[in-house]
Amino acid sequence: MARGCFHLLLAIAALASPASAVSAAGAAGGVIDPRFFIAGGTCAAISHGITTPIDVVKTRMQSNPEKYKSLLPATATIIKEEGAQALTKGLVPTLVGYGIEGALKFGIYEVSKPMAVLAFQRLNNKLNRSGGAGPLPFLFASIMAGAVASLVLVPMESTRIRMVTDASFEGIGLLRGLGKLVDEAGLVQTLTVGLGAMLAKQVPYTFGKQVSFDVVAKFLYGILNNPSQSTANLAETISKSFSPEFIKWTVSVLSAMIASVMACLMSQPGDVILTETYKGGEGDATKKRGLAEVSSTIFARNSNDGVALALTGFFTGLQARFVHVGMIITSQLVIYDLVKQLLGLPATGSH
């Protein structure tokens, strides 16, 4: 399923013109525009913060699927046993970690994109190839952004998951939680444990989110601004009936909704692996196995029932994550576009 989404997104990206990315960011001229980083950090902190309760339920479902079987019953069980305040566990590391992560992810993506476009254009010129680079600059920029953001998220996400799943982390704050992890495994281990799992989640998540939002928005604006003969009447009617501000907002929301579905499906296996890597209650969670061994453990849980059912283990908690990620990405990308415009940047896909 995730592989199919990947190929579909590449096909969609091929419809967009990456060359326009060069004019979209100041980085094309060698200048790193801090407005992308500010907008990215703002939208990520807000969107992840307001969805913390859903993330708590999703994490519990993934770490203890026998007890927490589905979204609503799991929520009711947590509130009954621990009180409503349990749904805010891990809020501080979520705000700090994803605030920094969002600034880096959005900023690096926007900076890398025009650089990648120029690099591929120069490569084509040297090889005497005609045509554009297609979706490759988008793919390259998203991988760069996801990889860098993963380095920041590792200690924050490790702390958050332990606060949600490990009773020994009950009631402690971010700094004490980080300190406890360092005491358990050392500084280097705390900063790098589960990096493979984080990359398995963040790289496809970034690609699904950033690239689909970029190209879908550009595709929709292309219908409105450069309509074909079959869509000319529709584009004219929309332009006359709605204000430019409303059209921009609608394009942002529709593009963000599509991006949320793509990002969720593509990164779901990595999200399950990440929770399995960091969860407490099975010895020292900071000394977990590597990516391959954790993946094997998840696969083995249902392997007696066949390969197909064994693979479903990588999609545990998908229902909760559709709600969680859908809310995060839709709100995040709309906020991102709004903040960008407030800071004087164009709406995504409108240029």
mmCIF file of C-alpha atoms in Angstrom:
data_model
loop_
_atom_site.group_PDB
_atom_site.id
_atom_site.type_symbol
_atom_site.label_atom_id
_atom_site.label_comp_id
_atom_site.label_asym_id
_atom_site.label_seq_id
_atom_site.Cartn_x
_atom_site.Cartn_y
_atom_site.Cartn_z
ATOM 1 C CA MET A 1 0.000 0.000 0.000
ATOM 2 C CA ALA A 2 2.753 2.439 0.984
ATOM 3 C CA ARG A 3 4.766 1.519 -2.135
ATOM 4 C CA GLY A 4 1.736 2.191 -4.319
ATOM 5 C CA CYS A 5 1.324 5.628 -2.734
ATOM 6 C CA PHE A 6 4.995 6.345 -3.406
ATOM 7 C CA HIS A 7 4.680 5.585 -7.122
ATOM 8 C CA LEU A 8 1.411 7.527 -7.349
ATOM 9 C CA LEU A 9 3.029 10.561 -5.770
ATOM 10 C CA LEU A 10 5.957 10.395 -8.164
ATOM 11 C CA ALA A 11 3.494 10.366 -11.042
ATOM 12 C CA ILE A 12 1.689 13.403 -9.646
ATOM 13 C CA ALA A 13 4.965 15.182 -9.023
ATOM 14 C CA ALA A 14 5.923 14.663 -12.643
ATOM 15 C CA LEU A 15 2.989 16.874 -13.611
ATOM 16 C CA ALA A 16 4.383 19.808 -11.647
ATOM 17 C CA SER A 17 7.179 22.025 -12.871
ATOM 18 C CA PRO A 18 10.087 21.903 -10.423
ATOM 19 C CA ALA A 19 11.769 24.745 -12.234
ATOM 20 C CA SER A 20 9.293 27.140 -10.657
ATOM 21 C CA ALA A 21 10.769 26.234 -7.292
ATOM 22 C CA VAL A 22 13.855 28.227 -8.215
ATOM 23 C CA SER A 23 11.937 31.478 -8.130
ATOM 24 C CA ALA A 24 9.955 30.435 -5.052
ATOM 25 C CA ALA A 25 12.738 30.605 -2.485
ATOM 26 C CA GLY A 26 15.517 33.025 -1.840
ATOM 27 C CA ALA A 27 17.903 30.106 -1.551
ATOM 28 C CA ALA A 28 18.160 29.979 -5.308
ATOM 29 C CA GLY A 29 20.407 32.969 -5.121
ATOM 30 C CA GLY A 30 22.449 31.527 -2.288
ATOM 31 C CA VAL A 31 20.396 33.241 0.438
ATOM 32 C CA ILE A 32 18.756 31.188 3.197
ATOM 33 C CA ASP A 33 15.410 32.825 3.920
ATOM 34 C CA PRO A 34 14.615 32.501 7.662
ATOM 35 C CA ARG A 35 10.902 33.034 7.000
ATOM 36 C CA PHE A 36 10.539 29.413 5.863
ATOM 37 C CA PHE A 37 12.094 28.216 9.129
ATOM 38 C CA ILE A 38 9.870 30.503 11.233
ATOM 39 C CA ALA A 39 6.706 29.409 9.431
ATOM 40 C CA GLY A 40 7.701 25.742 9.658
ATOM 41 C CA GLY A 41 8.469 25.840 13.375
ATOM 42 C CA THR A 42 5.262 27.718 14.178
ATOM 43 C CA CYS A 43 2.941 25.403 12.266
ATOM 44 C CA ALA A 44 4.610 22.205 13.507
ATOM 45 C CA ALA A 45 4.518 23.155 17.195
ATOM 46 C CA ILE A 46 0.862 24.226 17.045
ATOM 47 C CA SER A 47 -0.397 21.277 14.992
ATOM 48 C CA HIS A 48 1.430 18.594 16.997
ATOM 49 C CA GLY A 49 0.557 20.244 20.297
ATOM 50 C CA ILE A 50 -3.200 20.327 19.750
ATOM 51 C CA THR A 51 -3.256 16.673 18.675
ATOM 52 C CA THR A 52 -1.241 15.337 21.638
ATOM 53 C CA PRO A 53 -4.258 13.461 23.150
ATOM 54 C CA ILE A 54 -4.761 11.487 19.940
ATOM 55 C CA ASP A 55 -1.038 10.767 19.779
ATOM 56 C CA VAL A 56 -1.144 9.407 23.347
ATOM 57 C CA VAL A 57 -3.962 7.003 22.414
ATOM 58 C CA LYS A 58 -2.223 5.969 19.190
ATOM 59 C CA THR A 59 1.046 5.306 21.025
ATOM 60 C CA ARG A 60 -0.727 3.183 23.651
ATOM 61 C CA MET A 61 -2.473 1.169 20.910
ATOM 62 C CA GLN A 62 0.854 0.471 19.220
ATOM 63 C CA SER A 63 2.770 -0.352 22.418
ATOM 64 C CA ASN A 64 0.029 -2.499 24.002
ATOM 65 C CA PRO A 65 -2.396 -3.655 21.282
ATOM 66 C CA GLU A 66 -3.857 -6.390 23.500
ATOM 67 C CA LYS A 67 -5.237 -3.833 25.955
ATOM 68 C CA TYR A 68 -5.913 -0.863 23.676
ATOM 69 C CA LYS A 69 -7.667 -2.327 20.640
ATOM 70 C CA SER A 70 -9.377 0.644 18.962
ATOM 71 C CA LEU A 71 -9.505 4.420 19.172
ATOM 72 C CA LEU A 72 -12.601 5.231 21.247
ATOM 73 C CA PRO A 73 -12.422 2.301 23.713
ATOM 74 C CA ALA A 74 -8.713 2.975 24.241
ATOM 75 C CA THR A 75 -9.425 6.636 24.986
ATOM 76 C CA ALA A 76 -12.134 5.676 27.466
ATOM 77 C CA THR A 77 -9.826 3.181 29.198
ATOM 78 C CA ILE A 78 -7.030 5.736 29.603
ATOM 79 C CA ILE A 79 -9.385 8.360 31.049
ATOM 80 C CA LYS A 80 -11.012 5.834 33.392
ATOM 81 C CA GLU A 81 -7.746 4.435 34.738
ATOM 82 C CA GLU A 82 -5.505 7.510 34.740
ATOM 83 C CA GLY A 83 -7.724 10.556 34.375
ATOM 84 C CA ALA A 84 -8.128 12.985 31.476
ATOM 85 C CA GLN A 85 -4.757 14.590 32.228
ATOM 86 C CA ALA A 86 -3.073 11.402 30.988
ATOM 87 C CA LEU A 87 -3.994 12.461 27.457
ATOM 88 C CA THR A 88 -1.524 15.368 27.713
ATOM 89 C CA LYS A 89 1.492 13.222 28.566
ATOM 90 C CA GLY A 90 4.510 14.158 26.490
ATOM 91 C CA LEU A 91 3.125 17.590 25.551
ATOM 92 C CA VAL A 92 6.308 19.550 26.340
ATOM 93 C CA PRO A 93 8.732 17.319 24.391
ATOM 94 C CA THR A 94 6.183 17.336 21.568
ATOM 95 C CA LEU A 95 6.094 21.146 21.415
ATOM 96 C CA VAL A 96 9.865 21.568 21.706
ATOM 97 C CA GLY A 97 10.874 18.643 19.521
ATOM 98 C CA TYR A 98 8.423 19.235 16.705
ATOM 99 C CA GLY A 99 8.860 23.005 16.856
ATOM 100 C CA ILE A 100 12.558 22.609 16.111
ATOM 101 C CA GLU A 101 11.915 19.720 13.741
ATOM 102 C CA GLY A 102 9.313 21.698 11.793
ATOM 103 C CA ALA A 103 11.606 24.687 11.430
ATOM 104 C CA LEU A 104 14.364 22.476 10.044
ATOM 105 C CA LYS A 105 12.126 20.277 7.903
ATOM 106 C CA PHE A 106 10.214 23.064 6.149
ATOM 107 C CA GLY A 107 13.216 25.360 5.986
ATOM 108 C CA ILE A 108 15.625 22.781 4.607
ATOM 109 C CA TYR A 109 13.029 21.498 2.145
ATOM 110 C CA GLU A 110 12.421 24.986 0.748
ATOM 111 C CA VAL A 111 16.157 25.753 0.657
ATOM 112 C CA SER A 112 17.157 22.400 -0.867
ATOM 113 C CA LYS A 113 14.441 22.357 -3.513
ATOM 114 C CA PRO A 114 15.726 25.187 -5.753
ATOM 115 C CA MET A 115 19.305 24.044 -5.214
ATOM 116 C CA ALA A 116 18.345 20.552 -6.350
ATOM 117 C CA VAL A 117 16.511 21.936 -9.385
ATOM 118 C CA LEU A 118 19.572 23.931 -10.436
ATOM 119 C CA ALA A 119 21.860 20.936 -9.857
ATOM 120 C CA PHE A 120 19.707 18.665 -12.028
ATOM 121 C CA GLN A 121 19.434 21.341 -14.710
ATOM 122 C CA ARG A 122 23.207 21.685 -14.843
ATOM 123 C CA LEU A 123 23.600 17.901 -14.951
ATOM 124 C CA ASN A 124 21.169 17.705 -17.863
ATOM 125 C CA ASN A 125 23.078 20.429 -19.674
ATOM 126 C CA LYS A 126 26.382 18.603 -19.210
ATOM 127 C CA LEU A 127 24.856 15.357 -20.441
ATOM 128 C CA ASN A 128 23.084 17.167 -23.301
ATOM 129 C CA ARG A 129 19.719 15.907 -22.112
ATOM 130 C CA SER A 130 16.516 17.723 -22.953
ATOM 131 C CA GLY A 131 13.522 18.103 -20.667
ATOM 132 C CA GLY A 132 13.231 18.789 -16.981
ATOM 133 C CA ALA A 133 14.267 16.751 -13.967
ATOM 134 C CA GLY A 134 10.693 15.706 -13.158
ATOM 135 C CA PRO A 135 10.021 14.828 -9.522
ATOM 136 C CA LEU A 136 13.647 14.106 -8.593
ATOM 137 C CA PRO A 137 14.399 17.547 -7.076
ATOM 138 C CA PHE A 138 11.309 17.241 -4.868
ATOM 139 C CA LEU A 139 12.387 13.759 -3.798
ATOM 140 C CA PHE A 140 15.944 14.838 -3.059
ATOM 141 C CA ALA A 141 14.844 17.887 -1.040
ATOM 142 C CA SER A 142 12.369 15.858 1.025
ATOM 143 C CA ILE A 143 14.971 13.192 1.839
ATOM 144 C CA MET A 144 17.431 15.864 2.973
ATOM 145 C CA ALA A 145 14.834 17.587 5.130
ATOM 146 C CA GLY A 146 13.531 14.358 6.660
ATOM 147 C CA ALA A 147 17.019 13.094 7.476
ATOM 148 C CA VAL A 148 18.125 16.289 9.232
ATOM 149 C CA ALA A 149 14.854 16.554 11.163
ATOM 150 C CA SER A 150 15.264 12.956 12.341
ATOM 151 C CA LEU A 151 18.493 13.829 14.155
ATOM 152 C CA VAL A 152 16.645 16.447 16.206
ATOM 153 C CA LEU A 153 13.602 14.294 16.882
ATOM 154 C CA VAL A 154 15.384 11.184 18.180
ATOM 155 C CA PRO A 155 15.898 12.291 21.832
ATOM 156 C CA MET A 156 12.587 14.213 21.968
ATOM 157 C CA GLU A 157 10.500 11.368 20.561
ATOM 158 C CA SER A 158 12.285 8.844 22.766
ATOM 159 C CA THR A 159 11.408 10.925 25.833
ATOM 160 C CA ARG A 160 7.796 11.430 24.716
ATOM 161 C CA ILE A 161 7.152 7.747 24.093
ATOM 162 C CA ARG A 162 8.716 6.748 27.419
ATOM 163 C CA MET A 163 6.522 9.324 29.194
ATOM 164 C CA VAL A 164 3.443 7.782 27.566
ATOM 165 C CA THR A 165 4.326 4.081 27.931
ATOM 166 C CA ASP A 166 6.757 3.750 30.876
ATOM 167 C CA ALA A 167 5.483 4.170 34.458
ATOM 168 C CA SER A 168 8.986 5.137 35.665
ATOM 169 C CA PHE A 169 8.708 8.317 33.581
ATOM 170 C CA GLU A 170 5.357 9.238 35.153
ATOM 171 C CA GLY A 171 5.077 12.911 36.070
ATOM 172 C CA ILE A 172 8.580 13.986 35.074
ATOM 173 C CA GLY A 173 9.243 16.869 32.720
ATOM 174 C CA LEU A 174 11.225 17.101 29.505
ATOM 175 C CA LEU A 175 14.612 17.944 31.029
ATOM 176 C CA ARG A 176 14.344 15.285 33.739
ATOM 177 C CA GLY A 177 13.164 12.782 31.164
ATOM 178 C CA LEU A 178 16.142 13.507 28.912
ATOM 179 C CA GLY A 179 18.441 13.328 31.927
ATOM 180 C CA LYS A 180 17.013 9.942 32.880
ATOM 181 C CA LEU A 181 17.632 8.623 29.385
ATOM 182 C CA VAL A 182 21.229 9.905 29.497
ATOM 183 C CA ASP A 183 21.741 8.237 32.880
ATOM 184 C CA GLU A 184 20.443 4.949 31.489
ATOM 185 C CA ALA A 185 22.420 4.784 28.276
ATOM 186 C CA GLY A 186 24.799 7.730 27.978
ATOM 187 C CA LEU A 187 24.656 10.878 25.871
ATOM 188 C CA VAL A 188 25.630 9.377 22.511
ATOM 189 C CA GLN A 189 23.182 6.503 22.846
ATOM 190 C CA THR A 190 20.366 8.877 23.821
ATOM 191 C CA LEU A 191 21.008 11.085 20.802
ATOM 192 C CA THR A 192 21.252 8.244 18.299
ATOM 193 C CA VAL A 193 19.221 5.261 19.548
ATOM 194 C CA GLY A 194 16.452 4.419 17.119
ATOM 195 C CA LEU A 195 17.842 6.714 14.410
ATOM 196 C CA GLY A 196 17.155 4.047 11.793
ATOM 197 C CA ALA A 197 13.565 3.764 12.983
ATOM 198 C CA MET A 198 13.192 7.534 12.964
ATOM 199 C CA LEU A 199 14.511 7.731 9.408
ATOM 200 C CA ALA A 200 12.126 4.925 8.389
ATOM 201 C CA LYS A 201 9.266 7.126 9.561
ATOM 202 C CA GLN A 202 10.418 10.672 8.824
ATOM 203 C CA VAL A 203 11.808 10.323 5.291
ATOM 204 C CA PRO A 204 8.616 8.838 3.727
ATOM 205 C CA TYR A 205 6.511 11.093 5.975
ATOM 206 C CA THR A 206 8.343 14.188 4.731
ATOM 207 C CA PHE A 207 8.143 13.056 1.130
ATOM 208 C CA GLY A 208 4.447 12.273 1.376
ATOM 209 C CA LYS A 209 3.639 15.539 3.128
ATOM 210 C CA GLN A 210 5.907 18.167 1.599
ATOM 211 C CA VAL A 211 5.959 16.930 -1.976
ATOM 212 C CA SER A 212 2.274 16.105 -2.319
ATOM 213 C CA PHE A 213 1.285 19.449 -0.783
ATOM 214 C CA ASP A 214 3.642 21.219 -3.154
ATOM 215 C CA VAL A 215 2.584 19.498 -6.360
ATOM 216 C CA VAL A 216 -1.148 19.190 -5.626
ATOM 217 C CA ALA A 217 -1.352 22.906 -4.800
ATOM 218 C CA LYS A 218 0.541 23.734 -7.985
ATOM 219 C CA PHE A 219 -1.754 21.423 -9.961
ATOM 220 C CA LEU A 220 -4.879 23.138 -8.570
ATOM 221 C CA TYR A 221 -3.501 26.617 -9.201
ATOM 222 C CA GLY A 222 -2.598 25.493 -12.716
ATOM 223 C CA ILE A 223 -6.249 24.619 -13.367
ATOM 224 C CA LEU A 224 -7.312 28.058 -12.126
ATOM 225 C CA ASN A 225 -4.568 30.209 -13.628
ATOM 226 C CA ASN A 226 -3.829 28.301 -16.841
ATOM 227 C CA PRO A 227 -7.005 26.349 -17.578
ATOM 228 C CA SER A 228 -7.324 23.982 -20.484
ATOM 229 C CA GLN A 229 -10.186 24.290 -22.929
ATOM 230 C CA SER A 230 -12.262 21.806 -20.924
ATOM 231 C CA THR A 231 -11.766 23.592 -17.584
ATOM 232 C CA ALA A 232 -11.823 27.219 -18.756
ATOM 233 C CA ASN A 233 -15.475 27.791 -17.858
ATOM 234 C CA LEU A 234 -15.038 26.264 -14.405
ATOM 235 C CA ALA A 235 -11.947 28.351 -13.687
ATOM 236 C CA GLU A 236 -13.702 31.533 -14.804
ATOM 237 C CA THR A 237 -16.752 30.793 -12.633
ATOM 238 C CA ILE A 238 -14.591 30.146 -9.548
ATOM 239 C CA SER A 239 -12.551 33.313 -10.106
ATOM 240 C CA LYS A 240 -15.693 35.438 -10.392
ATOM 241 C CA SER A 241 -17.541 33.811 -7.483
ATOM 242 C CA PHE A 242 -14.842 33.794 -4.799
ATOM 243 C CA SER A 243 -12.202 36.189 -3.538
ATOM 244 C CA PRO A 244 -8.496 35.428 -4.154
ATOM 245 C CA GLU A 245 -7.984 34.967 -0.403
ATOM 246 C CA PHE A 246 -10.742 32.349 -0.195
ATOM 247 C CA ILE A 247 -9.379 30.525 -3.229
ATOM 248 C CA LYS A 248 -5.902 30.389 -1.677
ATOM 249 C CA TRP A 249 -7.322 29.083 1.594
ATOM 250 C CA THR A 250 -9.391 26.425 -0.220
ATOM 251 C CA VAL A 251 -6.423 25.261 -2.291
ATOM 252 C CA SER A 252 -4.322 25.018 0.881
ATOM 253 C CA VAL A 253 -6.954 22.950 2.700
ATOM 254 C CA LEU A 254 -7.597 20.556 -0.207
ATOM 255 C CA SER A 255 -3.880 20.076 -0.854
ATOM 256 C CA ALA A 256 -3.215 19.544 2.852
ATOM 257 C CA MET A 257 -5.946 16.905 3.136
ATOM 258 C CA ILE A 258 -4.468 14.931 0.248
ATOM 259 C CA ALA A 259 -0.988 15.337 1.747
ATOM 260 C CA SER A 260 -2.199 13.952 5.081
ATOM 261 C CA VAL A 261 -3.448 10.736 3.481
ATOM 262 C CA MET A 262 -0.261 10.236 1.478
ATOM 263 C CA ALA A 263 2.032 10.944 4.431
ATOM 264 C CA CYS A 264 0.085 8.696 6.803
ATOM 265 C CA LEU A 265 0.075 5.661 4.517
ATOM 266 C CA MET A 266 3.691 6.021 3.465
ATOM 267 C CA SER A 267 5.077 6.463 6.989
ATOM 268 C CA GLN A 268 2.801 4.121 8.978
ATOM 269 C CA PRO A 269 5.232 1.153 9.022
ATOM 270 C CA GLY A 270 8.009 3.455 10.229
ATOM 271 C CA ASP A 271 5.762 4.855 12.943
ATOM 272 C CA VAL A 272 5.017 1.360 14.301
ATOM 273 C CA ILE A 273 8.729 0.500 14.207
ATOM 274 C CA LEU A 274 9.535 3.735 16.041
ATOM 275 C CA THR A 275 7.090 3.024 18.870
ATOM 276 C CA GLU A 276 8.369 -0.540 19.224
ATOM 277 C CA THR A 277 11.931 0.779 19.384
ATOM 278 C CA TYR A 278 11.321 3.327 22.123
ATOM 279 C CA LYS A 279 8.533 1.880 24.252
ATOM 280 C CA GLY A 280 9.276 0.975 27.862
ATOM 281 C CA GLY A 281 8.356 -2.008 29.960
ATOM 282 C CA GLU A 282 10.683 -4.576 28.361
ATOM 283 C CA GLY A 283 13.960 -3.889 30.030
ATOM 284 C CA ASP A 284 16.110 -0.942 29.137
ATOM 285 C CA ALA A 285 14.311 0.705 26.227
ATOM 286 C CA THR A 286 17.336 2.841 25.377
ATOM 287 C CA LYS A 287 19.253 -0.332 24.485
ATOM 288 C CA LYS A 288 16.709 -1.674 22.033
ATOM 289 C CA ARG A 289 17.502 -3.758 19.015
ATOM 290 C CA GLY A 290 18.297 -2.357 15.608
ATOM 291 C CA LEU A 291 15.863 -1.557 12.823
ATOM 292 C CA ALA A 292 15.965 -5.030 11.254
ATOM 293 C CA GLU A 293 15.453 -6.854 14.545
ATOM 294 C CA VAL A 294 12.582 -4.618 15.626
ATOM 295 C CA SER A 295 10.931 -5.110 12.228
ATOM 296 C CA SER A 296 11.320 -8.870 12.599
ATOM 297 C CA THR A 297 9.674 -8.756 16.027
ATOM 298 C CA ILE A 298 6.641 -6.909 14.634
ATOM 299 C CA PHE A 299 6.394 -9.294 11.684
ATOM 300 C CA ALA A 300 6.662 -12.376 13.924
ATOM 301 C CA ARG A 301 3.645 -11.447 16.060
ATOM 302 C CA ASN A 302 1.200 -12.644 13.413
ATOM 303 C CA SER A 303 3.522 -14.708 11.229
ATOM 304 C CA ASN A 304 1.763 -17.959 12.119
ATOM 305 C CA ASP A 305 -1.336 -16.659 10.332
ATOM 306 C CA GLY A 306 0.452 -16.010 7.053
ATOM 307 C CA VAL A 307 2.533 -13.286 5.451
ATOM 308 C CA ALA A 308 -0.412 -10.984 4.711
ATOM 309 C CA LEU A 309 -1.554 -10.897 8.336
ATOM 310 C CA ALA A 310 2.026 -10.589 9.554
ATOM 311 C CA LEU A 311 2.437 -7.448 7.454
ATOM 312 C CA THR A 312 -0.698 -5.931 8.987
ATOM 313 C CA GLY A 313 1.306 -5.565 12.182
ATOM 314 C CA PHE A 314 3.067 -2.635 10.555
ATOM 315 C CA PHE A 315 -0.290 -0.883 10.215
ATOM 316 C CA THR A 316 -1.381 -1.245 13.846
ATOM 317 C CA GLY A 317 -3.090 1.931 15.042
ATOM 318 C CA LEU A 318 -3.756 3.123 11.495
ATOM 319 C CA GLN A 319 -7.276 4.262 12.381
ATOM 320 C CA ALA A 320 -6.045 6.477 15.205
ATOM 321 C CA ARG A 321 -3.157 7.703 13.096
ATOM 322 C CA PHE A 322 -5.423 8.679 10.209
ATOM 323 C CA VAL A 323 -7.274 10.951 12.643
ATOM 324 C CA HIS A 324 -4.070 12.119 14.313
ATOM 325 C CA VAL A 325 -1.981 12.692 11.190
ATOM 326 C CA GLY A 326 -4.947 14.042 9.266
ATOM 327 C CA MET A 327 -5.491 16.730 11.896
ATOM 328 C CA ILE A 328 -1.775 17.455 12.207
ATOM 329 C CA ILE A 329 -0.952 17.801 8.538
ATOM 330 C CA THR A 330 -4.106 19.586 7.462
ATOM 331 C CA SER A 331 -3.800 22.167 10.230
ATOM 332 C CA GLN A 332 -0.019 22.323 9.911
ATOM 333 C CA LEU A 333 0.118 23.004 6.184
ATOM 334 C CA VAL A 334 -2.730 25.522 6.279
ATOM 335 C CA ILE A 335 -1.012 27.367 9.157
ATOM 336 C CA TYR A 336 2.267 27.160 7.259
ATOM 337 C CA ASP A 337 0.743 28.804 4.213
ATOM 338 C CA LEU A 338 -0.935 31.499 6.327
ATOM 339 C CA VAL A 339 2.260 32.322 8.235
ATOM 340 C CA LYS A 340 4.251 32.373 5.005
ATOM 341 C CA GLN A 341 1.875 34.917 3.503
ATOM 342 C CA LEU A 342 1.932 37.017 6.675
ATOM 343 C CA LEU A 343 5.714 37.068 6.362
ATOM 344 C CA GLY A 344 5.516 38.191 2.731
ATOM 345 C CA LEU A 345 6.039 34.864 0.960
ATOM 346 C CA PRO A 346 3.683 33.527 -1.741
ATOM 347 C CA ALA A 347 1.194 30.744 -1.032
ATOM 348 C CA THR A 348 2.471 27.274 -1.879
ATOM 349 C CA GLY A 349 1.932 26.459 -5.549
ATOM 350 C CA SER A 350 0.641 29.921 -6.495
ATOM 351 C CA HIS A 351 3.801 31.133 -8.194
#
